[in-house]
Amino acid sequence: ERLNTLKEAQRQMGDYNSLTEEQKTQYRALSVEIAKGENALKGMNKELRATSGINMDKVKDALKKVGEVAADVAKKMAQAFMAVGTAIAGALASGVKFNSEIEQLQTSFEVMTGSSEKAKETIEKLKKVGASTPYELKGLAKTTQTLMQYGFTADEAYEATINLGDIAQGSAEKMDSIALAYGQMSSLGKVTMQDIKQMINAGFNPLQAIADMTGETLEQVNKRYEDGKISVEEVTKAMKYASSENGRYYKSMEKQSKTLSGQISTLKDNFQMLTGTLAEGLSKTLAGQVLPLINELLENLQKAFEEGGITKFIEVLGTSIADMVTKIAEEIPKFIELAGMIISSIITGIQNNLPQIVSAAASIITTFTMTILDLLPQIFSVQYYPTAPDIPPNGHIARQTVGSTP
């Protein structure tokens, strides 16, 4: 094991020619230790072979594999704990990104509604839908905005989005396509065959929905369309009927949310919202302090270079960076505290469930040990050549097993 550790350390140092003189000295020292270890191992192997008649090379290889498996398990457990910190950092980064996207959506809705409160209200409602259905917040927001661009109010667009969510049966792409066709006919005030075909291609036939609602045949509804007697209002009523208790798409979102794909989508939305909540303070710090500082720094550097050349540039750079680092340092304890709380919670959870964890670990170790014991007879009955045999004229070499006479 020590020999493997030395070899791994030497390997990680990289190419000899790229090392510093000090590193080369360490590299050569490792080479000497590795050579000593290999020589000692060969001597032991030779001595044991001579006294026991067992081919120690094969025994060594077998035991080495066993050791590698055990070492790999221990290594992965250590890596799992070390990865907790990285995972927390990744979660915070994901949360910052999510908060940035939410901020963009809120700004967009604010422009479309003319009210920051209405924009926030709409996003909160869409968040709840995303957290309990196969749809993600982005897809829901896109459909709502599409309808608002065709003249729907925020409330009307939200209600229509929920309606379309059932009709599209969990597909954000189909929902947006149907919404586009519906928005077009609503804006025009007329039902066109182009819009009908676009809806049908997305999986929803509005004429069939009208037939289901009125009790007519599809042929009768088609005839009414040809006579210009199908209005946008009737299509709207048929869409609502399609997702009502008597419609064919009733509670479609709820049903889709219970599928594997739907649960994964819901999990993704919930995780993003959780990380967004955890990273809320970091997002505010970045948006309110760090990024403005960086932008100000770049502007000051540009101005300094134009006014005083490289000398002024270096002077401003040093002062600005010092100020920026000071302000960032003031915020770091908050995030260290948050990370500490999360890690503490994980440790507490492990402690509270320690009996179950120990029991499971003991079961794994017992199974592993019994497997090794079962393999030992096979390890020590391996076939070998104690000495280099003479090759007979026919070219065949008789195999010898442990305890046999050469």
mmCIF file of C-alpha atoms in Angstrom:
data_model
loop_
_atom_site.group_PDB
_atom_site.id
_atom_site.type_symbol
_atom_site.label_atom_id
_atom_site.label_comp_id
_atom_site.label_asym_id
_atom_site.label_seq_id
_atom_site.Cartn_x
_atom_site.Cartn_y
_atom_site.Cartn_z
ATOM 1 C CA GLU A 1 0.000 0.000 0.000
ATOM 2 C CA ARG A 2 2.838 2.388 0.831
ATOM 3 C CA LEU A 3 4.463 1.556 -2.493
ATOM 4 C CA ASN A 4 1.247 2.448 -4.330
ATOM 5 C CA THR A 5 1.041 5.713 -2.374
ATOM 6 C CA LEU A 6 4.601 6.624 -3.405
ATOM 7 C CA LYS A 7 3.893 5.839 -7.041
ATOM 8 C CA GLU A 8 0.690 7.901 -6.992
ATOM 9 C CA ALA A 9 2.519 10.858 -5.403
ATOM 10 C CA GLN A 10 5.194 10.674 -8.110
ATOM 11 C CA ARG A 11 2.575 10.415 -10.850
ATOM 12 C CA GLN A 12 0.752 13.502 -9.599
ATOM 13 C CA MET A 13 3.964 15.535 -9.803
ATOM 14 C CA GLY A 14 3.712 15.304 -13.589
ATOM 15 C CA ASP A 15 6.436 15.409 -16.221
ATOM 16 C CA TYR A 16 9.949 15.471 -14.745
ATOM 17 C CA ASN A 17 11.257 18.046 -17.235
ATOM 18 C CA SER A 18 8.570 20.567 -16.255
ATOM 19 C CA LEU A 19 9.434 20.487 -12.532
ATOM 20 C CA THR A 20 11.467 23.006 -10.523
ATOM 21 C CA GLU A 21 14.836 21.943 -9.150
ATOM 22 C CA GLU A 22 13.345 21.418 -5.701
ATOM 23 C CA GLN A 23 10.540 19.321 -7.160
ATOM 24 C CA LYS A 24 13.025 17.301 -9.228
ATOM 25 C CA THR A 25 14.931 16.491 -6.028
ATOM 26 C CA GLN A 26 11.676 15.258 -4.453
ATOM 27 C CA TYR A 27 10.877 13.282 -7.614
ATOM 28 C CA ARG A 28 14.271 11.518 -7.521
ATOM 29 C CA ALA A 29 13.866 10.775 -3.812
ATOM 30 C CA LEU A 30 10.519 9.157 -4.543
ATOM 31 C CA SER A 31 12.121 7.087 -7.302
ATOM 32 C CA VAL A 32 14.723 5.782 -4.837
ATOM 33 C CA GLU A 33 12.045 4.863 -2.271
ATOM 34 C CA ILE A 34 9.921 3.164 -4.947
ATOM 35 C CA ALA A 35 12.914 1.128 -6.146
ATOM 36 C CA LYS A 36 13.682 0.067 -2.564
ATOM 37 C CA GLY A 37 10.089 -0.976 -2.027
ATOM 38 C CA GLU A 38 9.928 -2.972 -5.246
ATOM 39 C CA ASN A 39 13.188 -4.741 -4.472
ATOM 40 C CA ALA A 40 12.007 -5.618 -0.972
ATOM 41 C CA LEU A 41 8.714 -6.915 -2.368
ATOM 42 C CA LYS A 42 10.512 -9.058 -4.939
ATOM 43 C CA GLY A 43 12.776 -10.474 -2.214
ATOM 44 C CA MET A 44 9.821 -11.387 -0.027
ATOM 45 C CA ASN A 45 8.039 -12.952 -2.955
ATOM 46 C CA LYS A 46 11.080 -15.034 -3.847
ATOM 47 C CA GLU A 47 11.589 -16.184 -0.261
ATOM 48 C CA LEU A 48 7.946 -17.130 0.246
ATOM 49 C CA ARG A 49 7.856 -18.951 -3.063
ATOM 50 C CA ALA A 50 10.902 -20.964 -2.091
ATOM 51 C CA THR A 51 9.502 -21.936 1.313
ATOM 52 C CA SER A 52 5.808 -22.449 0.590
ATOM 53 C CA GLY A 53 5.649 -23.348 -3.071
ATOM 54 C CA ILE A 54 2.875 -20.703 -3.547
ATOM 55 C CA ASN A 55 3.082 -18.305 -6.465
ATOM 56 C CA MET A 56 3.094 -15.068 -4.508
ATOM 57 C CA ASP A 57 2.773 -12.932 -7.648
ATOM 58 C CA LYS A 58 -0.729 -14.256 -8.185
ATOM 59 C CA VAL A 59 -1.581 -14.091 -4.494
ATOM 60 C CA LYS A 60 -0.289 -10.534 -4.399
ATOM 61 C CA ASP A 61 -2.412 -9.572 -7.422
ATOM 62 C CA ALA A 62 -5.530 -11.106 -5.880
ATOM 63 C CA LEU A 63 -5.003 -9.423 -2.517
ATOM 64 C CA LYS A 64 -4.133 -6.180 -4.264
ATOM 65 C CA LYS A 65 -7.539 -6.197 -5.965
ATOM 66 C CA VAL A 66 -9.239 -6.814 -2.631
ATOM 67 C CA GLY A 67 -7.268 -3.950 -1.083
ATOM 68 C CA GLU A 68 -8.081 -1.664 -3.987
ATOM 69 C CA VAL A 69 -11.798 -2.296 -3.551
ATOM 70 C CA ALA A 70 -11.634 -1.544 0.192
ATOM 71 C CA ALA A 71 -9.471 1.529 -0.377
ATOM 72 C CA ASP A 72 -11.813 2.738 -3.085
ATOM 73 C CA VAL A 73 -14.805 2.470 -0.736
ATOM 74 C CA ALA A 74 -12.988 4.449 1.966
ATOM 75 C CA LYS A 75 -11.821 7.026 -0.569
ATOM 76 C CA LYS A 76 -15.312 7.551 -1.924
ATOM 77 C CA MET A 77 -16.727 8.005 1.568
ATOM 78 C CA ALA A 78 -14.119 10.679 2.274
ATOM 79 C CA GLN A 79 -14.816 12.325 -1.070
ATOM 80 C CA ALA A 80 -18.542 12.348 -0.293
ATOM 81 C CA PHE A 81 -17.988 14.392 2.864
ATOM 82 C CA MET A 82 -15.524 16.687 1.103
ATOM 83 C CA ALA A 83 -18.067 17.188 -1.674
ATOM 84 C CA VAL A 84 -20.617 18.626 0.771
ATOM 85 C CA GLY A 85 -18.864 21.984 0.730
ATOM 86 C CA THR A 86 -18.646 21.973 -3.051
ATOM 87 C CA ALA A 87 -22.313 21.022 -3.306
ATOM 88 C CA ILE A 88 -23.295 23.926 -1.070
ATOM 89 C CA ALA A 89 -21.281 26.329 -3.210
ATOM 90 C CA GLY A 90 -22.907 24.886 -6.335
ATOM 91 C CA ALA A 91 -26.360 25.215 -4.822
ATOM 92 C CA LEU A 92 -25.727 28.857 -3.959
ATOM 93 C CA ALA A 93 -24.485 29.505 -7.513
ATOM 94 C CA SER A 94 -27.622 27.839 -8.884
ATOM 95 C CA GLY A 95 -29.711 29.932 -6.530
ATOM 96 C CA VAL A 96 -28.060 33.161 -7.692
ATOM 97 C CA LYS A 97 -28.779 32.211 -11.322
ATOM 98 C CA PHE A 98 -32.406 31.381 -10.501
ATOM 99 C CA ASN A 99 -32.865 34.677 -8.657
ATOM 100 C CA SER A 100 -31.397 36.508 -11.643
ATOM 101 C CA GLU A 101 -33.929 34.849 -13.948
ATOM 102 C CA ILE A 102 -36.780 35.693 -11.563
ATOM 103 C CA GLU A 103 -35.639 39.310 -11.497
ATOM 104 C CA GLN A 104 -35.680 39.417 -15.305
ATOM 105 C CA LEU A 105 -39.176 37.917 -15.406
ATOM 106 C CA GLN A 106 -40.450 40.345 -12.803
ATOM 107 C CA THR A 107 -39.034 43.295 -14.741
ATOM 108 C CA SER A 108 -40.658 42.008 -17.927
ATOM 109 C CA PHE A 109 -44.052 41.533 -16.247
ATOM 110 C CA GLU A 110 -43.720 44.932 -14.615
ATOM 111 C CA VAL A 111 -43.275 46.553 -18.025
ATOM 112 C CA MET A 112 -46.257 44.627 -19.444
ATOM 113 C CA THR A 113 -48.603 45.304 -16.495
ATOM 114 C CA GLY A 114 -47.322 48.719 -15.467
ATOM 115 C CA SER A 115 -47.275 47.578 -11.839
ATOM 116 C CA SER A 116 -44.465 46.032 -9.808
ATOM 117 C CA GLU A 117 -47.005 44.579 -7.342
ATOM 118 C CA LYS A 118 -49.010 42.906 -10.128
ATOM 119 C CA ALA A 119 -45.813 41.561 -11.648
ATOM 120 C CA LYS A 120 -44.734 40.061 -8.325
ATOM 121 C CA GLU A 121 -48.213 38.608 -7.735
ATOM 122 C CA THR A 122 -48.267 36.954 -11.172
ATOM 123 C CA ILE A 123 -44.827 35.408 -10.707
ATOM 124 C CA GLU A 124 -45.733 34.073 -7.257
ATOM 125 C CA LYS A 125 -48.844 32.399 -8.700
ATOM 126 C CA LEU A 126 -46.822 30.866 -11.538
ATOM 127 C CA LYS A 127 -44.222 29.647 -9.017
ATOM 128 C CA LYS A 128 -46.900 27.705 -7.158
ATOM 129 C CA VAL A 129 -48.112 26.121 -10.396
ATOM 130 C CA GLY A 130 -44.557 25.180 -11.342
ATOM 131 C CA ALA A 131 -43.971 23.622 -7.921
ATOM 132 C CA SER A 132 -46.943 21.263 -8.257
ATOM 133 C CA THR A 133 -47.167 20.454 -11.988
ATOM 134 C CA PRO A 134 -44.875 19.101 -14.740
ATOM 135 C CA TYR A 135 -44.382 22.643 -16.040
ATOM 136 C CA GLU A 136 -41.359 24.712 -15.092
ATOM 137 C CA LEU A 137 -41.664 28.361 -14.189
ATOM 138 C CA LYS A 138 -39.928 29.514 -17.391
ATOM 139 C CA GLY A 139 -42.432 27.719 -19.629
ATOM 140 C CA LEU A 140 -45.422 29.002 -17.670
ATOM 141 C CA ALA A 141 -44.094 32.563 -17.759
ATOM 142 C CA LYS A 142 -43.443 32.346 -21.508
ATOM 143 C CA THR A 143 -47.023 31.236 -22.237
ATOM 144 C CA THR A 144 -48.476 33.923 -19.961
ATOM 145 C CA GLN A 145 -46.383 36.615 -21.621
ATOM 146 C CA THR A 146 -47.340 35.358 -25.093
ATOM 147 C CA LEU A 147 -51.023 35.825 -24.268
ATOM 148 C CA MET A 148 -50.406 39.236 -22.689
ATOM 149 C CA GLN A 149 -48.702 40.364 -25.890
ATOM 150 C CA TYR A 150 -52.010 39.688 -27.674
ATOM 151 C CA GLY A 151 -53.952 41.931 -25.331
ATOM 152 C CA PHE A 152 -54.821 39.677 -22.395
ATOM 153 C CA THR A 153 -54.591 41.175 -18.912
ATOM 154 C CA ALA A 154 -52.258 39.468 -16.422
ATOM 155 C CA ASP A 155 -55.176 37.736 -14.709
ATOM 156 C CA GLU A 156 -56.770 36.633 -17.995
ATOM 157 C CA ALA A 157 -53.437 35.338 -19.276
ATOM 158 C CA TYR A 158 -52.814 33.424 -16.048
ATOM 159 C CA GLU A 159 -56.252 31.751 -16.151
ATOM 160 C CA ALA A 160 -55.797 30.863 -19.820
ATOM 161 C CA THR A 161 -52.331 29.442 -19.089
ATOM 162 C CA ILE A 162 -53.766 27.125 -16.413
ATOM 163 C CA ASN A 163 -56.465 26.059 -18.869
ATOM 164 C CA LEU A 164 -53.893 25.427 -21.616
ATOM 165 C CA GLY A 165 -51.672 23.577 -19.161
ATOM 166 C CA ASP A 166 -54.310 20.861 -18.824
ATOM 167 C CA ILE A 167 -54.982 20.768 -22.567
ATOM 168 C CA ALA A 168 -51.255 20.441 -23.432
ATOM 169 C CA GLN A 169 -50.916 17.545 -20.949
ATOM 170 C CA GLY A 170 -47.561 18.536 -19.493
ATOM 171 C CA SER A 171 -45.817 19.646 -22.708
ATOM 172 C CA ALA A 172 -44.530 23.228 -22.439
ATOM 173 C CA GLU A 173 -43.847 23.304 -26.183
ATOM 174 C CA LYS A 174 -47.423 22.310 -27.070
ATOM 175 C CA MET A 175 -48.835 24.719 -24.507
ATOM 176 C CA ASP A 176 -46.923 27.633 -26.002
ATOM 177 C CA SER A 177 -47.937 26.656 -29.556
ATOM 178 C CA ILE A 178 -51.640 26.487 -28.652
ATOM 179 C CA ALA A 179 -51.322 29.776 -26.745
ATOM 180 C CA LEU A 180 -49.801 31.447 -29.807
ATOM 181 C CA ALA A 181 -52.677 30.324 -32.049
ATOM 182 C CA TYR A 182 -55.246 31.296 -29.415
ATOM 183 C CA GLY A 183 -53.618 34.690 -28.962
ATOM 184 C CA GLN A 184 -53.615 35.278 -32.712
ATOM 185 C CA MET A 185 -57.338 34.485 -33.122
ATOM 186 C CA SER A 186 -58.198 36.523 -30.010
ATOM 187 C CA SER A 187 -56.273 39.527 -31.288
ATOM 188 C CA LEU A 188 -57.840 39.218 -34.754
ATOM 189 C CA GLY A 189 -61.313 38.540 -33.356
ATOM 190 C CA LYS A 190 -61.793 35.778 -35.884
ATOM 191 C CA VAL A 191 -61.193 32.020 -36.010
ATOM 192 C CA THR A 192 -59.018 31.123 -38.996
ATOM 193 C CA MET A 193 -58.167 27.715 -40.414
ATOM 194 C CA GLN A 194 -54.463 28.512 -39.923
ATOM 195 C CA ASP A 195 -54.973 28.914 -36.185
ATOM 196 C CA ILE A 196 -57.122 25.786 -36.004
ATOM 197 C CA LYS A 197 -54.442 23.745 -37.810
ATOM 198 C CA GLN A 198 -51.749 25.121 -35.516
ATOM 199 C CA MET A 199 -53.761 23.979 -32.493
ATOM 200 C CA ILE A 200 -54.410 20.567 -34.052
ATOM 201 C CA ASN A 201 -50.679 20.126 -34.767
ATOM 202 C CA ALA A 202 -50.050 20.814 -31.085
ATOM 203 C CA GLY A 203 -52.522 18.094 -30.086
ATOM 204 C CA PHE A 204 -55.742 20.074 -29.540
ATOM 205 C CA ASN A 205 -58.663 20.239 -31.981
ATOM 206 C CA PRO A 206 -60.862 23.213 -30.993
ATOM 207 C CA LEU A 207 -63.664 22.101 -33.325
ATOM 208 C CA GLN A 208 -63.764 18.681 -31.661
ATOM 209 C CA ALA A 209 -63.828 20.431 -28.273
ATOM 210 C CA ILE A 210 -66.844 22.466 -29.448
ATOM 211 C CA ALA A 211 -68.547 19.255 -30.604
ATOM 212 C CA ASP A 212 -67.895 17.667 -27.188
ATOM 213 C CA MET A 213 -69.345 20.738 -25.464
ATOM 214 C CA THR A 214 -72.456 21.167 -27.624
ATOM 215 C CA GLY A 215 -73.230 17.531 -28.389
ATOM 216 C CA GLU A 216 -72.954 18.142 -32.123
ATOM 217 C CA THR A 217 -71.052 15.922 -34.505
ATOM 218 C CA LEU A 218 -67.681 17.101 -35.785
ATOM 219 C CA GLU A 219 -69.205 17.357 -39.290
ATOM 220 C CA GLN A 220 -71.880 19.729 -37.986
ATOM 221 C CA VAL A 221 -69.267 21.919 -36.261
ATOM 222 C CA ASN A 222 -67.141 21.950 -39.429
ATOM 223 C CA LYS A 223 -70.192 23.087 -41.401
ATOM 224 C CA ARG A 224 -70.786 25.915 -38.933
ATOM 225 C CA TYR A 225 -67.139 26.968 -39.284
ATOM 226 C CA GLU A 226 -67.473 27.027 -43.073
ATOM 227 C CA ASP A 227 -70.531 29.240 -42.660
ATOM 228 C CA GLY A 228 -68.500 31.604 -40.430
ATOM 229 C CA LYS A 229 -70.544 30.820 -37.327
ATOM 230 C CA ILE A 230 -67.680 29.765 -34.997
ATOM 231 C CA SER A 231 -66.506 32.669 -32.835
ATOM 232 C CA VAL A 232 -63.447 33.179 -30.648
ATOM 233 C CA GLU A 233 -65.791 33.271 -27.651
ATOM 234 C CA GLU A 234 -67.092 29.796 -28.485
ATOM 235 C CA VAL A 235 -63.523 28.475 -28.835
ATOM 236 C CA THR A 236 -62.719 29.993 -25.424
ATOM 237 C CA LYS A 237 -65.750 28.288 -23.844
ATOM 238 C CA ALA A 238 -64.792 24.980 -25.509
ATOM 239 C CA MET A 239 -61.239 25.233 -24.145
ATOM 240 C CA LYS A 240 -62.560 25.792 -20.635
ATOM 241 C CA TYR A 241 -65.003 22.904 -21.081
ATOM 242 C CA ALA A 242 -62.180 20.619 -22.280
ATOM 243 C CA SER A 243 -60.378 21.032 -18.949
ATOM 244 C CA SER A 244 -63.538 21.012 -16.818
ATOM 245 C CA GLU A 245 -64.910 18.001 -14.941
ATOM 246 C CA ASN A 246 -66.756 16.708 -18.028
ATOM 247 C CA GLY A 247 -63.923 17.446 -20.464
ATOM 248 C CA ARG A 248 -61.331 15.030 -21.801
ATOM 249 C CA TYR A 249 -58.407 17.018 -20.333
ATOM 250 C CA TYR A 250 -59.796 17.308 -16.797
ATOM 251 C CA LYS A 251 -56.985 17.440 -14.198
ATOM 252 C CA SER A 252 -54.471 16.513 -16.878
ATOM 253 C CA MET A 253 -51.678 18.492 -15.177
ATOM 254 C CA GLU A 254 -52.322 16.744 -11.883
ATOM 255 C CA LYS A 255 -52.192 13.324 -13.532
ATOM 256 C CA GLN A 256 -49.018 14.156 -15.454
ATOM 257 C CA SER A 257 -47.353 15.440 -12.288
ATOM 258 C CA LYS A 258 -47.524 11.898 -10.857
ATOM 259 C CA THR A 259 -45.494 10.376 -13.706
ATOM 260 C CA LEU A 260 -41.716 9.971 -13.415
ATOM 261 C CA SER A 261 -41.091 12.773 -15.893
ATOM 262 C CA GLY A 262 -43.576 15.024 -14.118
ATOM 263 C CA GLN A 263 -42.059 14.379 -10.694
ATOM 264 C CA ILE A 264 -38.549 15.101 -12.006
ATOM 265 C CA SER A 265 -39.767 18.399 -13.464
ATOM 266 C CA THR A 266 -41.505 19.290 -10.198
ATOM 267 C CA LEU A 267 -38.389 18.361 -8.233
ATOM 268 C CA LYS A 268 -36.280 20.610 -10.461
ATOM 269 C CA ASP A 269 -38.589 23.584 -9.925
ATOM 270 C CA ASN A 270 -38.758 23.038 -6.172
ATOM 271 C CA PHE A 271 -34.975 22.679 -5.927
ATOM 272 C CA GLN A 272 -34.430 25.880 -7.912
ATOM 273 C CA MET A 273 -36.820 27.777 -5.667
ATOM 274 C CA LEU A 274 -35.101 26.380 -2.563
ATOM 275 C CA THR A 275 -31.631 27.379 -3.770
ATOM 276 C CA GLY A 276 -33.022 30.760 -4.776
ATOM 277 C CA THR A 277 -34.297 31.294 -1.242
ATOM 278 C CA LEU A 278 -30.981 30.197 0.293
ATOM 279 C CA ALA A 279 -29.011 32.456 -2.052
ATOM 280 C CA GLU A 280 -31.290 35.461 -1.690
ATOM 281 C CA GLY A 281 -28.785 37.351 0.459
ATOM 282 C CA LEU A 282 -25.935 36.535 -1.909
ATOM 283 C CA SER A 283 -27.998 37.670 -4.910
ATOM 284 C CA LYS A 284 -28.774 40.992 -3.245
ATOM 285 C CA THR A 285 -25.125 41.494 -2.344
ATOM 286 C CA LEU A 286 -24.007 40.785 -5.902
ATOM 287 C CA ALA A 287 -26.684 42.969 -7.480
ATOM 288 C CA GLY A 288 -26.560 45.764 -4.927
ATOM 289 C CA GLN A 289 -22.859 45.965 -4.064
ATOM 290 C CA VAL A 290 -20.362 43.705 -5.823
ATOM 291 C CA LEU A 291 -21.402 44.128 -9.467
ATOM 292 C CA PRO A 292 -21.940 47.901 -9.168
ATOM 293 C CA LEU A 293 -18.466 48.122 -7.603
ATOM 294 C CA ILE A 294 -16.927 46.179 -10.484
ATOM 295 C CA ASN A 295 -18.719 48.308 -13.084
ATOM 296 C CA GLU A 296 -17.634 51.467 -11.268
ATOM 297 C CA LEU A 297 -14.070 50.142 -11.126
ATOM 298 C CA LEU A 298 -13.990 49.560 -14.882
ATOM 299 C CA GLU A 299 -15.364 53.038 -15.568
ATOM 300 C CA ASN A 300 -12.814 54.640 -13.199
ATOM 301 C CA LEU A 301 -9.949 52.699 -14.781
ATOM 302 C CA GLN A 302 -10.983 53.806 -18.262
ATOM 303 C CA LYS A 303 -11.220 57.428 -17.113
ATOM 304 C CA ALA A 304 -7.897 57.223 -15.211
ATOM 305 C CA PHE A 305 -6.027 55.859 -18.217
ATOM 306 C CA GLU A 306 -7.441 58.568 -20.483
ATOM 307 C CA GLU A 307 -6.476 61.309 -18.033
ATOM 308 C CA GLY A 308 -3.152 60.133 -16.594
ATOM 309 C CA GLY A 309 -1.946 57.162 -18.607
ATOM 310 C CA ILE A 310 -0.634 53.962 -17.059
ATOM 311 C CA THR A 311 0.568 55.672 -13.859
ATOM 312 C CA LYS A 312 -2.882 56.975 -12.991
ATOM 313 C CA PHE A 313 -4.392 53.625 -14.109
ATOM 314 C CA ILE A 314 -2.244 51.665 -11.605
ATOM 315 C CA GLU A 315 -2.962 54.114 -8.801
ATOM 316 C CA VAL A 316 -6.749 53.905 -9.254
ATOM 317 C CA LEU A 317 -6.591 50.138 -9.701
ATOM 318 C CA GLY A 318 -4.886 49.615 -6.337
ATOM 319 C CA THR A 319 -7.263 51.894 -4.432
ATOM 320 C CA SER A 320 -10.431 50.519 -6.059
ATOM 321 C CA ILE A 321 -9.523 46.864 -5.565
ATOM 322 C CA ALA A 322 -8.731 47.515 -1.895
ATOM 323 C CA ASP A 323 -12.173 49.098 -1.398
ATOM 324 C CA MET A 324 -13.924 46.288 -3.258
ATOM 325 C CA VAL A 325 -12.168 43.515 -1.316
ATOM 326 C CA THR A 326 -13.014 45.259 1.969
ATOM 327 C CA LYS A 327 -16.714 45.429 1.158
ATOM 328 C CA ILE A 328 -16.840 41.837 -0.081
ATOM 329 C CA ALA A 329 -15.012 40.663 3.035
ATOM 330 C CA GLU A 330 -17.709 42.296 5.169
ATOM 331 C CA GLU A 331 -20.343 40.067 3.522
ATOM 332 C CA ILE A 332 -18.396 36.761 3.561
ATOM 333 C CA PRO A 333 -19.199 35.874 7.223
ATOM 334 C CA LYS A 334 -22.917 35.771 6.354
ATOM 335 C CA PHE A 335 -22.400 33.072 3.756
ATOM 336 C CA ILE A 336 -19.938 31.146 5.911
ATOM 337 C CA GLU A 337 -22.582 31.147 8.629
ATOM 338 C CA LEU A 338 -25.193 29.870 6.159
ATOM 339 C CA ALA A 339 -22.882 27.094 4.942
ATOM 340 C CA GLY A 340 -22.113 26.205 8.574
ATOM 341 C CA MET A 341 -25.817 25.928 9.365
ATOM 342 C CA ILE A 342 -26.388 23.602 6.408
ATOM 343 C CA ILE A 343 -23.416 21.374 7.290
ATOM 344 C CA SER A 344 -24.476 21.350 10.941
ATOM 345 C CA SER A 345 -27.956 20.247 9.887
ATOM 346 C CA ILE A 346 -26.492 17.412 7.799
ATOM 347 C CA ILE A 347 -24.310 16.255 10.701
ATOM 348 C CA THR A 348 -27.271 16.401 13.089
ATOM 349 C CA GLY A 349 -29.291 14.295 10.671
ATOM 350 C CA ILE A 350 -26.494 11.726 10.531
ATOM 351 C CA GLN A 351 -26.214 11.664 14.307
ATOM 352 C CA ASN A 352 -29.962 11.210 14.757
ATOM 353 C CA ASN A 353 -29.948 8.307 12.315
ATOM 354 C CA LEU A 354 -26.622 6.834 13.396
ATOM 355 C CA PRO A 355 -28.037 3.453 14.558
ATOM 356 C CA GLN A 356 -29.591 2.833 11.139
ATOM 357 C CA ILE A 357 -26.425 3.972 9.366
ATOM 358 C CA VAL A 358 -24.197 1.742 11.540
ATOM 359 C CA SER A 359 -26.523 -1.203 10.995
ATOM 360 C CA ALA A 360 -26.444 -0.737 7.228
ATOM 361 C CA ALA A 361 -22.653 -0.312 7.240
ATOM 362 C CA ALA A 362 -22.218 -3.467 9.353
ATOM 363 C CA SER A 363 -24.358 -5.397 6.907
ATOM 364 C CA ILE A 364 -22.214 -4.209 3.984
ATOM 365 C CA ILE A 365 -18.955 -5.056 5.778
ATOM 366 C CA THR A 366 -20.238 -8.503 6.772
ATOM 367 C CA THR A 367 -21.265 -9.294 3.213
ATOM 368 C CA PHE A 368 -17.922 -8.023 1.901
ATOM 369 C CA THR A 369 -15.947 -10.090 4.466
ATOM 370 C CA MET A 370 -17.884 -13.277 3.743
ATOM 371 C CA THR A 371 -17.285 -12.806 0.027
ATOM 372 C CA ILE A 372 -13.522 -12.502 0.617
ATOM 373 C CA LEU A 373 -13.505 -15.609 2.817
ATOM 374 C CA ASP A 374 -15.345 -17.529 0.120
ATOM 375 C CA LEU A 375 -12.690 -16.468 -2.405
ATOM 376 C CA LEU A 376 -9.660 -17.415 -0.282
ATOM 377 C CA PRO A 377 -9.643 -21.114 -1.289
ATOM 378 C CA GLN A 378 -9.602 -20.048 -4.928
ATOM 379 C CA ILE A 379 -6.793 -17.563 -4.284
ATOM 380 C CA PHE A 380 -4.539 -20.174 -2.684
ATOM 381 C CA SER A 381 -5.283 -22.878 -5.212
ATOM 382 C CA VAL A 382 -4.141 -20.845 -8.211
ATOM 383 C CA GLN A 383 -2.008 -22.692 -10.740
ATOM 384 C CA TYR A 384 1.573 -21.621 -11.165
ATOM 385 C CA TYR A 385 5.041 -22.452 -12.499
ATOM 386 C CA PRO A 386 7.498 -22.638 -9.574
ATOM 387 C CA THR A 387 10.475 -22.609 -11.975
ATOM 388 C CA ALA A 388 10.848 -21.978 -15.659
ATOM 389 C CA PRO A 389 10.077 -25.420 -17.116
ATOM 390 C CA ASP A 390 11.804 -27.031 -20.020
ATOM 391 C CA ILE A 391 9.695 -26.996 -23.127
ATOM 392 C CA PRO A 392 9.342 -30.545 -24.450
ATOM 393 C CA PRO A 393 9.611 -31.300 -28.158
ATOM 394 C CA ASN A 394 5.843 -31.401 -28.585
ATOM 395 C CA GLY A 395 5.612 -27.797 -27.324
ATOM 396 C CA HIS A 396 3.219 -28.572 -24.400
ATOM 397 C CA ILE A 397 3.961 -27.721 -20.787
ATOM 398 C CA ALA A 398 2.328 -29.761 -18.034
ATOM 399 C CA ARG A 399 0.622 -27.532 -15.470
ATOM 400 C CA GLN A 400 1.472 -27.913 -11.780
ATOM 401 C CA THR A 401 -0.672 -27.034 -8.816
ATOM 402 C CA VAL A 402 0.133 -26.209 -5.229
ATOM 403 C CA GLY A 403 1.612 -29.241 -3.504
ATOM 404 C CA SER A 404 2.336 -31.187 -6.734
ATOM 405 C CA THR A 405 5.788 -32.469 -7.668
ATOM 406 C CA PRO A 406 7.469 -30.680 -10.584
#
